Amino acid sequence: MSLSNAPEGQRRLFLALWPEESERQQMAKLAAQVAGRRQVRDANLHLTLVFLGATTPDQLAAYQTALADVAIPNLELALDRYGYWPQPRILWLGSNRTPPELYELVAELHRRLRGCGFVPERRAFQAHITLARRFNGSVPTELLEMPVRWQVNEIALVESLSSPEGSRYEVVRRWPEG
Ligand code: ATP
Ligand code: MG
């Protein structure tokens, strides 16, 4: 059983890059190597583009209309580095050269969502995949010899649900429509 992570009548949502099984397995393998047992489940690995938060049905309808014809670039993300944020103690996987097209995509998503009254967060977008939380280990500083090569050509609208095992994510839909 899963429950919404949002107030009654709303859904907790975010836009993300959602890995295919093969990339997910590669990310999970790296996470296991560096962090061992950890808080983030393999099935939850993703890259958040825009956190929408608690969303009403009307807002969701407006967002979907605004995003209907958004162009998604074809790009390759070479996941070749780890990073660490001490405050939340997050170990993440990212790229030493995130393609500019990804930043442009996030800016375009913000532009479209602003048109529906959405207020994007002020923090600059940092492309990252959270591998572990409450991480205490040592963070590899050298670049990965064998980066995970992630071919991106779509974005996903994802719902955050709470289950007895913790947060669980469910892809609601994707763009472009397949
Ligand atoms: P939990 O909060 O239950 O520990 P979670 O953080 O995985 O689990 P959510 O809080 O629903 O689940 O977050 C979904 C995604 O949105 C994650 O990638 C998370 O990092 C990101 N996110 C959550 N809150 C914010 C926020 N305030 N600003 C930006 N991104 C956020
Ligand atoms: Mg959270």
PDB file of N, CA and C in Angstrom, residues 5-6 19 37 48 52-54 57 61-63 77-78 82 88 97 102-103 110 119 123 134 136 158 161 165:
ATOM      1  N   ASN A   5       2.409  11.483  -0.474  1.00  0.00           N
ATOM      2  CA  ASN A   5       3.289  12.247   0.412  1.00  0.00           C
ATOM      3  C   ASN A   5       2.869  13.712   0.442  1.00  0.00           C
ATOM      4  N   ALA A   6       1.589  13.977   0.169  1.00  0.00           N
ATOM      5  CA  ALA A   6       1.142  15.376   0.072  1.00  0.00           C
ATOM      6  C   ALA A   6      -0.182  15.520   0.811  1.00  0.00           C
ATOM      7  N   PRO A  19      16.162   6.669 -15.166  1.00  0.00           N
ATOM      8  CA  PRO A  19      17.026   5.729 -15.888  1.00  0.00           C
ATOM      9  C   PRO A  19      16.309   4.473 -16.364  1.00  0.00           C
ATOM     10  N   ARG A  37      25.709  -0.627   2.255  1.00  0.00           N
ATOM     11  CA  ARG A  37      24.275  -0.518   2.578  1.00  0.00           C
ATOM     12  C   ARG A  37      23.920   0.952   2.740  1.00  0.00           C
ATOM     13  N   THR A  48      16.678  14.544 -10.444  1.00  0.00           N
ATOM     14  CA  THR A  48      15.582  15.526 -10.381  1.00  0.00           C
ATOM     15  C   THR A  48      15.909  16.747 -11.235  1.00  0.00           C
ATOM     16  N   LEU A  52       8.423  19.829  -8.001  1.00  0.00           N
ATOM     17  CA  LEU A  52       7.144  20.551  -8.067  1.00  0.00           C
ATOM     18  C   LEU A  52       6.472  20.613  -6.700  1.00  0.00           C
ATOM     19  N   GLY A  53       6.706  19.605  -5.889  1.00  0.00           N
ATOM     20  CA  GLY A  53       6.099  19.589  -4.551  1.00  0.00           C
ATOM     21  C   GLY A  53       4.613  19.280  -4.602  1.00  0.00           C
ATOM     22  N   ALA A  54       3.927  19.591  -3.517  1.00  0.00           N
ATOM     23  CA  ALA A  54       2.501  19.276  -3.411  1.00  0.00           C
ATOM     24  C   ALA A  54       1.741  20.027  -4.499  1.00  0.00           C
ATOM     25  N   PRO A  57      -4.886  19.109  -8.450  1.00  0.00           N
ATOM     26  CA  PRO A  57      -5.266  18.628  -9.787  1.00  0.00           C
ATOM     27  C   PRO A  57      -5.281  19.751 -10.832  1.00  0.00           C
ATOM     28  N   ALA A  61      -2.941  19.873 -14.185  1.00  0.00           N
ATOM     29  CA  ALA A  61      -3.491  20.020 -15.541  1.00  0.00           C
ATOM     30  C   ALA A  61      -2.789  21.164 -16.270  1.00  0.00           C
ATOM     31  N   ALA A  62      -2.579  22.263 -15.563  1.00  0.00           N
ATOM     32  CA  ALA A  62      -1.916  23.415 -16.191  1.00  0.00           C
ATOM     33  C   ALA A  62      -0.468  23.073 -16.551  1.00  0.00           C
ATOM     34  N   TYR A  63       0.235  22.396 -15.667  1.00  0.00           N
ATOM     35  CA  TYR A  63       1.631  22.021 -15.950  1.00  0.00           C
ATOM     36  C   TYR A  63       1.698  21.114 -17.179  1.00  0.00           C
ATOM     37  N   LEU A  77      24.721  11.885 -20.932  1.00  0.00           N
ATOM     38  CA  LEU A  77      25.307  12.268 -19.649  1.00  0.00           C
ATOM     39  C   LEU A  77      26.370  11.239 -19.319  1.00  0.00           C
ATOM     40  N   ALA A  78      27.593  11.693 -19.208  1.00  0.00           N
ATOM     41  CA  ALA A  78      28.668  10.780 -18.795  1.00  0.00           C
ATOM     42  C   ALA A  78      28.830  10.936 -17.289  1.00  0.00           C
ATOM     43  N   TYR A  82      31.921  11.503  -8.376  1.00  0.00           N
ATOM     44  CA  TYR A  82      31.106  11.523  -7.173  1.00  0.00           C
ATOM     45  C   TYR A  82      31.170  12.919  -6.566  1.00  0.00           C
ATOM     46  N   PRO A  88      23.391  17.724   4.286  1.00  0.00           N
ATOM     47  CA  PRO A  88      22.483  16.563   4.336  1.00  0.00           C
ATOM     48  C   PRO A  88      23.237  15.221   4.299  1.00  0.00           C
ATOM     49  N   ARG A  97      31.307  17.182 -16.715  1.00  0.00           N
ATOM     50  CA  ARG A  97      30.947  18.098 -17.815  1.00  0.00           C
ATOM     51  C   ARG A  97      29.499  17.841 -18.215  1.00  0.00           C
ATOM     52  N   LEU A 102      21.408  20.359 -20.878  1.00  0.00           N
ATOM     53  CA  LEU A 102      20.608  19.953 -19.719  1.00  0.00           C
ATOM     54  C   LEU A 102      20.210  21.185 -18.886  1.00  0.00           C
ATOM     55  N   TYR A 103      21.164  22.117 -18.732  1.00  0.00           N
ATOM     56  CA  TYR A 103      20.837  23.363 -18.022  1.00  0.00           C
ATOM     57  C   TYR A 103      19.782  24.153 -18.796  1.00  0.00           C
ATOM     58  N   HIS A 110      11.472  25.674 -16.333  1.00  0.00           N
ATOM     59  CA  HIS A 110      11.132  26.765 -15.405  1.00  0.00           C
ATOM     60  C   HIS A 110      10.294  27.834 -16.091  1.00  0.00           C
ATOM     61  N   VAL A 119       6.652  28.719  -8.811  1.00  0.00           N
ATOM     62  CA  VAL A 119       7.843  29.482  -8.423  1.00  0.00           C
ATOM     63  C   VAL A 119       9.013  28.509  -8.257  1.00  0.00           C
ATOM     64  N   ARG A 123      17.827  28.064  -5.645  1.00  0.00           N
ATOM     65  CA  ARG A 123      19.127  27.388  -5.766  1.00  0.00           C
ATOM     66  C   ARG A 123      19.379  26.993  -7.217  1.00  0.00           C
ATOM     67  N   ARG A 134      22.954  10.246   4.643  1.00  0.00           N
ATOM     68  CA  ARG A 134      23.653  10.005   5.924  1.00  0.00           C
ATOM     69  C   ARG A 134      24.921   9.218   5.662  1.00  0.00           C
ATOM     70  N   ASN A 136      28.769   8.372   5.569  1.00  0.00           N
ATOM     71  CA  ASN A 136      29.908   8.609   6.469  1.00  0.00           C
ATOM     72  C   ASN A 136      31.226   8.165   5.877  1.00  0.00           C
ATOM     73  N   VAL A 158       7.097  12.430 -12.071  1.00  0.00           N
ATOM     74  CA  VAL A 158       7.175  11.353 -11.082  1.00  0.00           C
ATOM     75  C   VAL A 158       6.436  11.754  -9.815  1.00  0.00           C
ATOM     76  N   LEU A 161       5.548   8.795  -3.316  1.00  0.00           N
ATOM     77  CA  LEU A 161       4.554   8.152  -2.450  1.00  0.00           C
ATOM     78  C   LEU A 161       5.252   7.638  -1.202  1.00  0.00           C
ATOM     79  N   GLU A 165       8.095   0.918   3.458  1.00  0.00           N
ATOM     80  CA  GLU A 165       9.559   0.824   3.310  1.00  0.00           C
ATOM     81  C   GLU A 165      10.191   2.196   3.080  1.00  0.00           C
TER      82      GLU A 165
END
